[in-house]
XYZ file of C-alpha atoms in Angstrom:
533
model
C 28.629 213.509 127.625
C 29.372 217.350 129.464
C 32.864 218.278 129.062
C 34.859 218.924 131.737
C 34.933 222.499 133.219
C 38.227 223.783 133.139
C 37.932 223.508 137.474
C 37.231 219.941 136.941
C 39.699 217.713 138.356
C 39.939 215.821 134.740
C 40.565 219.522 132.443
C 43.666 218.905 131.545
C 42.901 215.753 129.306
C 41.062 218.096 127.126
C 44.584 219.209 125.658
C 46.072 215.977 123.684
C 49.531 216.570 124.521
C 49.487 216.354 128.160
C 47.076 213.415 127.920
C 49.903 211.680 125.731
C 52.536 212.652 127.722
C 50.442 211.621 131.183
C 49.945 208.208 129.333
C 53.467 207.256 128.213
C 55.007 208.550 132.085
C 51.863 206.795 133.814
C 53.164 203.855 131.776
C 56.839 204.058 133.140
C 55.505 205.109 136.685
C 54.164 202.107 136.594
C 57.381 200.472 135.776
C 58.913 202.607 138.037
C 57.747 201.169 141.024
C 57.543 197.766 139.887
C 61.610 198.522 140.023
C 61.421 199.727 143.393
C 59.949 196.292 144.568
C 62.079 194.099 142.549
C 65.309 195.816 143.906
C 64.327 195.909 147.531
C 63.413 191.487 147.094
C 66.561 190.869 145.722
C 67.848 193.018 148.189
C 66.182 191.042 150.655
C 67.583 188.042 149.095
C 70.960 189.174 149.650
C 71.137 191.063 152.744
C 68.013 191.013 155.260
C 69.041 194.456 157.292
C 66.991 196.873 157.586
C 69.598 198.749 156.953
C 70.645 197.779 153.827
C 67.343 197.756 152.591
C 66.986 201.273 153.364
C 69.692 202.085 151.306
C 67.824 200.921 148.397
C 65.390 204.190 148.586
C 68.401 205.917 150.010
C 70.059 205.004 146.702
C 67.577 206.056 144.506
C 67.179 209.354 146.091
C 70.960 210.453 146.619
C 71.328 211.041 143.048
C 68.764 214.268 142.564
C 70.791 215.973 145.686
C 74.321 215.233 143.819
C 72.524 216.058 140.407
C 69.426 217.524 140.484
C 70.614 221.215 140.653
C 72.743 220.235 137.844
C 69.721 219.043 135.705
C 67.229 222.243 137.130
C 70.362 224.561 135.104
C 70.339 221.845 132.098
C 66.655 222.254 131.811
C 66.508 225.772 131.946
C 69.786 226.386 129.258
C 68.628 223.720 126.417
C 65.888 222.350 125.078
C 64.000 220.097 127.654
C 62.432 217.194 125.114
C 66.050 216.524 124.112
C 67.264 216.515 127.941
C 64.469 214.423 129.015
C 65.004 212.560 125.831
C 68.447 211.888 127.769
C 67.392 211.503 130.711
C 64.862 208.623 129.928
C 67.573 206.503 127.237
C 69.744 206.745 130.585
C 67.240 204.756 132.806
C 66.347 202.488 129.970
C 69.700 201.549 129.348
C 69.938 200.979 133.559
C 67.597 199.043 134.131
C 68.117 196.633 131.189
C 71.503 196.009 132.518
C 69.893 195.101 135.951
C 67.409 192.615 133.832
C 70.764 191.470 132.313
C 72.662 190.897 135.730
C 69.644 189.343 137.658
C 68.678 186.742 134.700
C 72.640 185.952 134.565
C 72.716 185.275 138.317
C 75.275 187.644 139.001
C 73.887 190.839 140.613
C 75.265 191.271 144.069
C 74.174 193.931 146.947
C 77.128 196.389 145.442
C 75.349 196.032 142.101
C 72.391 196.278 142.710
C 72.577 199.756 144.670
C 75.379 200.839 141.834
C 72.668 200.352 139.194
C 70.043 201.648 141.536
C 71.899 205.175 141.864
C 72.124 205.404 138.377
C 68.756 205.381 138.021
C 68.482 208.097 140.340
C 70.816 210.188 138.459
C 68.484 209.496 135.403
C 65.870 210.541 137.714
C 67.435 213.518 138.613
C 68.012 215.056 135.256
C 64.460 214.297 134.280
C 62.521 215.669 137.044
C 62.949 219.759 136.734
C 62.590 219.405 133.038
C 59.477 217.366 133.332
C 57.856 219.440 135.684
C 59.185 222.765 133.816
C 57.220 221.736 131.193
C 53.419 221.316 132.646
C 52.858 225.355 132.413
C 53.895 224.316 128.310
C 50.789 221.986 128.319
C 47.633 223.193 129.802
C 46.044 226.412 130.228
C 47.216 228.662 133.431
C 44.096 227.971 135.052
C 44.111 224.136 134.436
C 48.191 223.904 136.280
C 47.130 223.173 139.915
C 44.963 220.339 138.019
C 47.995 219.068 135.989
C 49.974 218.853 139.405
C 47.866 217.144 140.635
C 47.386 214.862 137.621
C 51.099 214.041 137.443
C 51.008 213.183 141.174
C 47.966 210.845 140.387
C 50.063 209.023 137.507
C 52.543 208.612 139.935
C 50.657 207.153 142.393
C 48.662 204.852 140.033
C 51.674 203.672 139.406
C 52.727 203.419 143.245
C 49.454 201.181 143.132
C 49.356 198.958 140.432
C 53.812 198.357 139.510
C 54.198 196.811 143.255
C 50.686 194.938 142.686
C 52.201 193.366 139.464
C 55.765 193.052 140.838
C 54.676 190.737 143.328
C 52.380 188.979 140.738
C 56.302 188.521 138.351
C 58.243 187.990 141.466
C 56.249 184.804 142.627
C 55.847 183.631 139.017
C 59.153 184.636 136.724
C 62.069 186.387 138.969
C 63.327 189.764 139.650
C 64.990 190.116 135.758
C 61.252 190.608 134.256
C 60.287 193.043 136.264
C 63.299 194.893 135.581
C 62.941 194.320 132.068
C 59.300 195.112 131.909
C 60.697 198.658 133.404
C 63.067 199.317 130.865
C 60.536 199.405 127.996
C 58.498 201.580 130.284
C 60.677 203.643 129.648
C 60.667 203.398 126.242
C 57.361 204.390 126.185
C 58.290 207.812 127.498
C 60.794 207.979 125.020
C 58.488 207.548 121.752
C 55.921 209.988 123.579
C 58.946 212.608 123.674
C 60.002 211.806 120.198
C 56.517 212.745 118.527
C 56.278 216.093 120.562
C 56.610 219.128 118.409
C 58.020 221.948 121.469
C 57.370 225.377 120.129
C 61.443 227.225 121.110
C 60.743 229.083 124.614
C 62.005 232.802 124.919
C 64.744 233.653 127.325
C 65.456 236.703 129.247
C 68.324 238.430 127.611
C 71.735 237.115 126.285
C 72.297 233.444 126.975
C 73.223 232.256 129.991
C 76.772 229.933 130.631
C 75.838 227.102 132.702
C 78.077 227.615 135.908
C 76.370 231.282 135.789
C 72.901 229.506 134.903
C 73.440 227.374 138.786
C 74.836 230.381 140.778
C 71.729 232.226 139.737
C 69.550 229.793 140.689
C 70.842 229.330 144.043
C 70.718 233.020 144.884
C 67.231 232.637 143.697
C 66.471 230.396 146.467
C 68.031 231.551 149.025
C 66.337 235.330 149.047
C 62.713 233.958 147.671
C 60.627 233.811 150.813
C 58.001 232.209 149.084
C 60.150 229.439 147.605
C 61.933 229.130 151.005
C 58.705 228.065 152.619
C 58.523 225.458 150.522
C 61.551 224.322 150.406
C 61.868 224.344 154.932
C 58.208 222.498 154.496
C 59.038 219.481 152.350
C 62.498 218.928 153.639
C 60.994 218.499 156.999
C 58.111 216.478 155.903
C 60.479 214.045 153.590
C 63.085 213.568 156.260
C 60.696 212.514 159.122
C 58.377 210.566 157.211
C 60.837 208.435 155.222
C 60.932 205.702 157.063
C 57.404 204.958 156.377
C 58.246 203.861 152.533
C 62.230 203.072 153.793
C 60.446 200.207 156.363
C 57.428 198.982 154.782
C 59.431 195.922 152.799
C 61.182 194.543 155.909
C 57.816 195.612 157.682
C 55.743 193.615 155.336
C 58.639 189.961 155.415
C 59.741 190.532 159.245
C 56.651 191.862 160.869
C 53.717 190.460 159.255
C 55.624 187.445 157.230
C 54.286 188.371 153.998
C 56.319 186.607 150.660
C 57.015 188.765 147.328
C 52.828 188.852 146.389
C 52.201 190.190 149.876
C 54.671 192.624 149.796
C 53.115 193.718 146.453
C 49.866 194.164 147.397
C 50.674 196.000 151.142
C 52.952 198.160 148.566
C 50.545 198.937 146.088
C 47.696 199.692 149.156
C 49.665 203.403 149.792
C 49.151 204.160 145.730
C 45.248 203.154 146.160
C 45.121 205.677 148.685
C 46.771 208.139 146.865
C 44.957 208.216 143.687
C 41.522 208.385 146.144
C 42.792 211.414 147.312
C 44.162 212.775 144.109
C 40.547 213.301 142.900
C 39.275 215.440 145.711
C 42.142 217.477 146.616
C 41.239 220.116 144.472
C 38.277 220.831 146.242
C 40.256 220.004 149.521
C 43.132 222.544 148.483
C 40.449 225.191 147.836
C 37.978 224.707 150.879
C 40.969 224.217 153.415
C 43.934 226.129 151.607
C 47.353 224.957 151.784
C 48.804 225.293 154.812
C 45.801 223.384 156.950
C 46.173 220.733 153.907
C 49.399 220.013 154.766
C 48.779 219.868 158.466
C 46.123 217.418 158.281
C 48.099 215.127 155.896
C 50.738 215.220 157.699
C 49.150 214.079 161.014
C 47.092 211.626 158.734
C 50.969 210.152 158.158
C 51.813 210.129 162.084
C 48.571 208.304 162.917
C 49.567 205.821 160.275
C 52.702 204.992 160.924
C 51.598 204.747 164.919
C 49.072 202.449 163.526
C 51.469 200.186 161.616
C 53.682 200.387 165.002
C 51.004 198.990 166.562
C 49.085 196.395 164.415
C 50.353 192.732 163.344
C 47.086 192.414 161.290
C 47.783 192.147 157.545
C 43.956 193.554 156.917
C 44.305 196.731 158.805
C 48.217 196.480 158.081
C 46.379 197.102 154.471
C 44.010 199.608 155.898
C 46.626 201.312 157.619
C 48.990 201.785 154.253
C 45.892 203.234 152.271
C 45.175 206.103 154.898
C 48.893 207.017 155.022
C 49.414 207.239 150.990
C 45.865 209.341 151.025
C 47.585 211.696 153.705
C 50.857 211.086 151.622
C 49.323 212.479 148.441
C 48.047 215.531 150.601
C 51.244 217.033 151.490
C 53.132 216.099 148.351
C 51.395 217.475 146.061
C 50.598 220.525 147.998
C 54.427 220.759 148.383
C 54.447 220.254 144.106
C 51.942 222.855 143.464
C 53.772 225.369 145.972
C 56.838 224.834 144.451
C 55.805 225.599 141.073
C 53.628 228.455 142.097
C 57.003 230.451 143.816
C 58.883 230.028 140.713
C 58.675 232.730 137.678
C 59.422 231.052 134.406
C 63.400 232.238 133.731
C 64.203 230.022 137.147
C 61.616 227.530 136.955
C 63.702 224.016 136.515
C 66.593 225.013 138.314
C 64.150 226.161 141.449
C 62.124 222.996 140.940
C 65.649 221.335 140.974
C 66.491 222.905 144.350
C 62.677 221.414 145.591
C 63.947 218.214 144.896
C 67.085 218.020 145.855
C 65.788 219.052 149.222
C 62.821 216.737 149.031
C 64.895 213.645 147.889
C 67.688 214.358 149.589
C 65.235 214.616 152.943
C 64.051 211.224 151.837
C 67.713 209.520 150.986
C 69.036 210.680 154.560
C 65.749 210.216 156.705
C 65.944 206.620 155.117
C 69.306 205.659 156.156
C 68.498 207.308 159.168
C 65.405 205.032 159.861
C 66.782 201.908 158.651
C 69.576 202.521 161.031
C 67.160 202.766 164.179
C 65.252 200.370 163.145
C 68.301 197.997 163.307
C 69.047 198.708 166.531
C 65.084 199.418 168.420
C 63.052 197.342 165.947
C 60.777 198.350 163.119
C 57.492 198.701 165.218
C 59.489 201.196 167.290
C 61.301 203.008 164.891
C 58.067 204.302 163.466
C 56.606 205.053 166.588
C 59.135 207.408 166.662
C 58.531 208.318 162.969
C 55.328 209.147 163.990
C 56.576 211.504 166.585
C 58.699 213.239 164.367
C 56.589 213.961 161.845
C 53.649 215.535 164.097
C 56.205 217.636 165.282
C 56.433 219.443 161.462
C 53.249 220.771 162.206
C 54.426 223.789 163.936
C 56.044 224.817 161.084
C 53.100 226.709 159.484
C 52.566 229.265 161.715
C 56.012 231.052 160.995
C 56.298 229.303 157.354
C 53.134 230.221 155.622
C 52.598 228.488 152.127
C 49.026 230.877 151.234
C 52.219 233.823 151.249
C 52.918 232.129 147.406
C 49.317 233.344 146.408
C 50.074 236.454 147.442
C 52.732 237.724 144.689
C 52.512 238.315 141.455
C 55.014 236.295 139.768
C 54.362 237.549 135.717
C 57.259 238.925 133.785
C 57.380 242.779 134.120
C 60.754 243.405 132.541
C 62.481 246.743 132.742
C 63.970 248.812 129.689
C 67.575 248.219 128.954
C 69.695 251.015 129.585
C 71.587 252.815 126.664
C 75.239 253.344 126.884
C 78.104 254.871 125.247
C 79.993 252.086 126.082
C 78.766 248.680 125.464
C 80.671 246.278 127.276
C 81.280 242.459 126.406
C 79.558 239.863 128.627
C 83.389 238.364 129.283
C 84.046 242.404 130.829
C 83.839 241.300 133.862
C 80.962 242.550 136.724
C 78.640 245.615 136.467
C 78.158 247.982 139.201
C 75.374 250.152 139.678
C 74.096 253.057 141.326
C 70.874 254.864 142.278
C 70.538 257.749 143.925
C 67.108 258.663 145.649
C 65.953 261.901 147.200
C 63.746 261.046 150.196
C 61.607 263.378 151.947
C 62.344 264.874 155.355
C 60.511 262.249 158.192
C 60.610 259.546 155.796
C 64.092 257.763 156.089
C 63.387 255.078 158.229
C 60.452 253.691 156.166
C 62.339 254.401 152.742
C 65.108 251.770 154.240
C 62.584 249.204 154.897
C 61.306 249.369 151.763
C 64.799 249.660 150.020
C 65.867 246.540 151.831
C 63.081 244.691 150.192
C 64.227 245.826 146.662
C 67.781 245.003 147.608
C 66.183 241.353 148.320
C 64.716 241.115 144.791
C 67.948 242.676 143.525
C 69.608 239.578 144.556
C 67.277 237.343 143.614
C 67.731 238.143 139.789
C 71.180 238.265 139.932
C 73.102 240.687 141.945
C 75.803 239.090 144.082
C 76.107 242.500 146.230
C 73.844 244.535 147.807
C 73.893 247.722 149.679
C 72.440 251.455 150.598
C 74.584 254.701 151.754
C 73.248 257.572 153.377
C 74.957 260.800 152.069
C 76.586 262.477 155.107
C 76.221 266.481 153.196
C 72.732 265.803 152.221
C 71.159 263.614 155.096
C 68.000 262.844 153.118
C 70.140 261.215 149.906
C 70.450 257.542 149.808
C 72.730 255.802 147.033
C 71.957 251.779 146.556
C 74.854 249.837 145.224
C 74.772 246.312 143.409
C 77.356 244.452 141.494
C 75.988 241.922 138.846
C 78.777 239.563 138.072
C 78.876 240.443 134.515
C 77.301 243.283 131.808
C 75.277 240.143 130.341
C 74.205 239.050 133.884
C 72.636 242.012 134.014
C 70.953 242.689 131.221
C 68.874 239.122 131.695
C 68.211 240.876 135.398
C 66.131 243.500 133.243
C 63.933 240.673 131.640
C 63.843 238.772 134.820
C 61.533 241.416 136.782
C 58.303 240.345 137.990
C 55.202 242.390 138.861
C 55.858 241.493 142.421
C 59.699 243.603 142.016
C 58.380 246.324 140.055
C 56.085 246.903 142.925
C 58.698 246.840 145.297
C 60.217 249.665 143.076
C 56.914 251.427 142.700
C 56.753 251.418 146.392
C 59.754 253.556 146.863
C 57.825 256.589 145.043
C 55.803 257.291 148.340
C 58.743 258.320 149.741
C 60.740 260.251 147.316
C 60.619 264.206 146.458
C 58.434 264.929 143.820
C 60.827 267.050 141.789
C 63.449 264.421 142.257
C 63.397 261.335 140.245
C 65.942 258.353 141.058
C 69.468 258.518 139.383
C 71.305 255.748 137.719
C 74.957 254.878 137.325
C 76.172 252.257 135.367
C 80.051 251.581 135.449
C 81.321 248.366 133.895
C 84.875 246.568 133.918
C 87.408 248.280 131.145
C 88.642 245.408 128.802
C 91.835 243.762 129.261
C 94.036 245.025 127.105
C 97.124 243.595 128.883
C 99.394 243.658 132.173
C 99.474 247.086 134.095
C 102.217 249.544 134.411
C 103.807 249.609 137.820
C-alpha cells in the first residue's frame, strides 16, 4: 500500500498521537451530537416553540462567549492535557446527571437548558486548548490537513450521533442517549490520560492570568489578519444559525417526521460534510480562501431557500446534505484562518476570541431565528435566512482572508535590554523611548511606517502608543509606549514575529545613516511607602 504524501488529505494519521487523539474525540463527537438530538426531543416533549427549541443550541453556545476567553488564557498559562483533562470530567459528569434526571422522570425545560449550558461551559474550556494543541501533533506542513481532519471528526459525528439518536430515541428514551454521551466522553479522557506532552516554552517571565486575557484582547483587536477572521465567521454564524436552530421543529412541524426521522434529516448535513471534508484541500488550494468561503456560503443560502420551499422529505434530505457540504466549506476555512493569524504565545486565547465570536454568532442568531420563526413561520424565517446570509458575501472584498498568507508569523524575538536597575514585575508599568533621525523629504513616509510598528507594539503588549516630532530638530521623531509592567515587557521581546521585525527593519530606509535609533527605558521606582507632602 503507498503511504500517504504529506499533501494527502489522510497525512496526519501517519503520526500515532493525533490518530489516537482524532479517535477518542471522533468517539465523543459522536456522542456529542447524539446529545444535541436527545435534548432538542425532550425539548420538544416539553415545550413545542420554536422558540424554546432554539434555545437549546442557544444554550449550548452561550457558554464559550461567557467562558471561552477565559479558557483561551487557561490554555495558554497551564498545561493543556490537564485543562482539557478538566474540561472533559466536566461534561462527563453533565451529561450523566441529564441520563440521571431523564431516566428518573424528572427533567423539566429549566433543567434541561441548565444542564445544557453546562455543557457548553465544558465546551468552552476545551475548545482553545484542543485546537492549541494540533500544531503539537503533526508536522507544519500536515496543519491545514489536521484542521481539516478535526472538522471531519466532527462532522462524522454530526452524521452518524443524530442517525443513532433517533435509532435510541424510538427504541429506549432520551436517558441512553445521554448516557451513551457521557462515556464518550470518557473516551477522550483515557486518550488524554496516556498522552506524554513534552513542557512548551514561554516567552519570558510568566504571565498572571488577568494580564494573560488583557493581552490577548489587545492582540485581537490590532491583528488585521485575525480581525478578518474574526468579522468573517461572526457574520457567517449569526445569519446562518437558524439553519441548525430550525431543522428539529422543521423536521416534526413541517415535514411530520418522529424521533428516527429527525435523526436521519439530522445526520444528512454531517454526510455532506465529511464529502466535502475530503476534497477541500484541493478546493482550498485551486480556489483559495476567500472564493471558498463565498461559494459555501451561497451553497448555505440556496439551501436553506430550498428547505423554505420543499415539503418533500427526499429532497428535504437532499437539501440538508448540500447545505452541511457548503457548511463544512466555510467552517473550516474560518478554522484554518484562525489558526493561521495566530503566533504560538497567543494561540488559545486568540482561538478563544474565534469562538466566542463564532458561538456567540450562533447562540444569538439562534434565538434570533427561533423568535421569527414564531411569529412568520419556519418556511419563512429561512427564506429570510437565506437572504441574510448571501448578503455576507460582500464582505471579502474589504476583508481579505489570503492577507493571513501573507505574514510571517515565526518567533523573531528581540535581545533583552541590560539595565542598571532591574525592576520587579509588581514595579508597576515600563515606559519607553526611541528616538529616530529621519532624513530630510522623508517624514511623511517614516510616520506611515512608524504607525504600523506602533500597531505591532500594541499587539504584544503595549497599552499606549505614540510618536513626537521634535520642534528644535524637525527631522527627530521620539515613539513612546507604556507596557503595563517591567515583566510585560520583557515577554514583548520574545513575542516578536518576523512579520514585526520587518516592520522595524522597514524604518531603516528612512533613517540617517550615521544615526542609529535611541532607546530609553524608565521603569516605576518601588514603593517604599507614603510620600512627603
Amino acid at each position: 500500500m503507498t503511504e500517504p504524501s504529506t499533501s494527502s488529505a489522510w497525512a496526519p494519521f501517519r503520526n500515532k498521537t493525533f490518530r489516537v487523539l482524532w479517535l477518542a474525540q471522533f468517539v465523543s463527537n459522536v456522542g456529542t451530537w447524539m446529545q444535541s438530538v436527545g435534548a432538542v426531543w425532550v425539548m420538544l416533549q416539553l415545550r413545542a416553540s420554536p422558540t424554546f427549541v432554539a434555545l437549546v443550541v442557544t444554550a449550548s453556545s452561550l457558554p464559550v462567549v461567557f467562558f471561552g476567553i477565559v479558557g483561551g488564557a487557561l490554555a495558554d498559562l497551564v498545561d493543556r492535557r490537564r485543562l482539557l483533562l478538566v474540561a472533559q470530567t466536566l461534561m462527563l459528569l453533565a451529561a450523566s446527571a441529564l441520563a440521571i434526571l431523564d431516566v428518573s422522570g424528572r427533567v423539566t425545560s429549566t433543567s434541561l437548558l441548565a444542564i445544557t449550558f453546562l455543557l457548553g461551559v465544558g465546551t468552552a474550556l476545551n475548545g482553545p486548548a484542543w485546537q492549541a494543541i494540533q500544531p503539537e501533533l503533526v508536522p507544519h506542513e500536515q496543519f491545514p490537513q489536521a484542521v481539516t481532519l478535526g472538522g471531519a471528526s466532527i462532522n462524522l459525528g454530526r452524521a452518524l450521533g443524530p442517525a443513532l439518536a433517533g435509532v435510541i430515541l424510538a427504541v429506549s428514551g432520551a436517558w441512553l442517549v445521554f448516557l451513551l454521551n457521557a462515556l464518550s466522553f470518557g473516551a477522550v479522557v483515557l486518550a488524554l490520560a496516556v498522552w506524554r506532552r513534552e513542557a512548551a516554552e514561554t516567552a519570558g517571565p510568566p504571565e498572571h492570568f488577568v494580564g494573560a486575557v488583557r493581552a490577548g484582547i489587545r492582540f485581537a483587536f490590532f491583528s488585521r489578519e485575525l480581525m478578518v477572521v474574526l468579522i468573517r465567521a461572526g457574520a457567517f454564524s449569526v445569519t446562518s444559525a437558524g439553519l441548525m436552530a430550525l431543522a428539529p421543529v422543521y423536521a416534526t412541524g413541517v415535514l411530520h417526521l418522529g424521533s428516527g426521522g429527525l435523526g436521519f434529516l439530522l445526520g444528512g448535513f454531517g454526510v455532506g460534510a465529511v464529502s466535502a471534508a475530503g476534497l477541500l484541500p484541493k478546493i482550498r488550494k485551486r480556489m483559495g480562501g476567500d472564493v471558498v468561503v463565498t461559494v459555501g456560503s451561497l451553497g448555505v443560502a440556496a439551501a436553506l431557500l430550498g428547505l423554505a420551499a420543499t415539503r418533500s422529505v427526499p429532497l428535504a434530505l437532499g437539501t440538508v446534505v448540500v447545505a452541511g457540504a457548503a457548511w463544512l466549506l466555510c467552517l473550516s476555512t474560518f478554522n484554518v484562518a484562525s489558526q493561521e493569524a495566530l503566533p504560538a504565545w497567543v494561540r488559545a486565547r486568540g482561538l478563544a476570541m474565534y469562538l466566542t465570536v463564532f458561538m456567540g454568532g450562533v447562540a444569538i442568531g439562534s434565538a434570533a431565528w427561533g423568535s421569527l420563526a414564531s411569529s412568520v413561520g419556519i418556511p419563512a424565517a429561512f427564506a429570510w435566512g437565506a437572504l441574510a446570509v448571501a448578503m455576507t458575501t460582500p464582505l471579502a472584498l474589504g476583508w481579505r482572508l489570503r492577507w493571513i498568507d501573507e505574514v510571517d508569523l515565526s518567533t523573531s524575538p528581540m535581545h533583552a535590554p541590560e539595565l542598571r536597575v532591574m525592576p520587579e514585575e509588581s514595579n508597576g508599568p515600563a515606559f519607553v523611548m526611541i528616538g529616530y533621525d529621519v532624513l530630510p523629504q522623508m517624514e511623511e513616509p517614516f510616520q506611515v511606517a512608524l504607525r504600523r510598528v506602533g500597531r505591532a507594539r500594541r499587539r504584544t503588549g503595549a497599552v499606549r502608543w505614540s510618536v513626537y516630532r521634535d520642534a528644535d530638530q524637525p527631522q527627530r521623531f521620539v515613539e513612546t509606549f507604556v507596557v503595563p509592567s517591567w515583566g510585560e515587557h520583557m515577554r514583548q521581546h520574545g513575542r516578536r514575529t518576523a512579520a514585526d521585525a520587518s516592520l522595524q527593519e522597514d524604518l531603516r530606509a528612512f533613517l540617517r545613516t550615521d544615526a542609529d535609533p535611541t532607546v530609553t527605558h524608565l521603569v516605576a521606582p518601588i514603593h517604599t511607602g507614603h510620600a512627603n507632602g
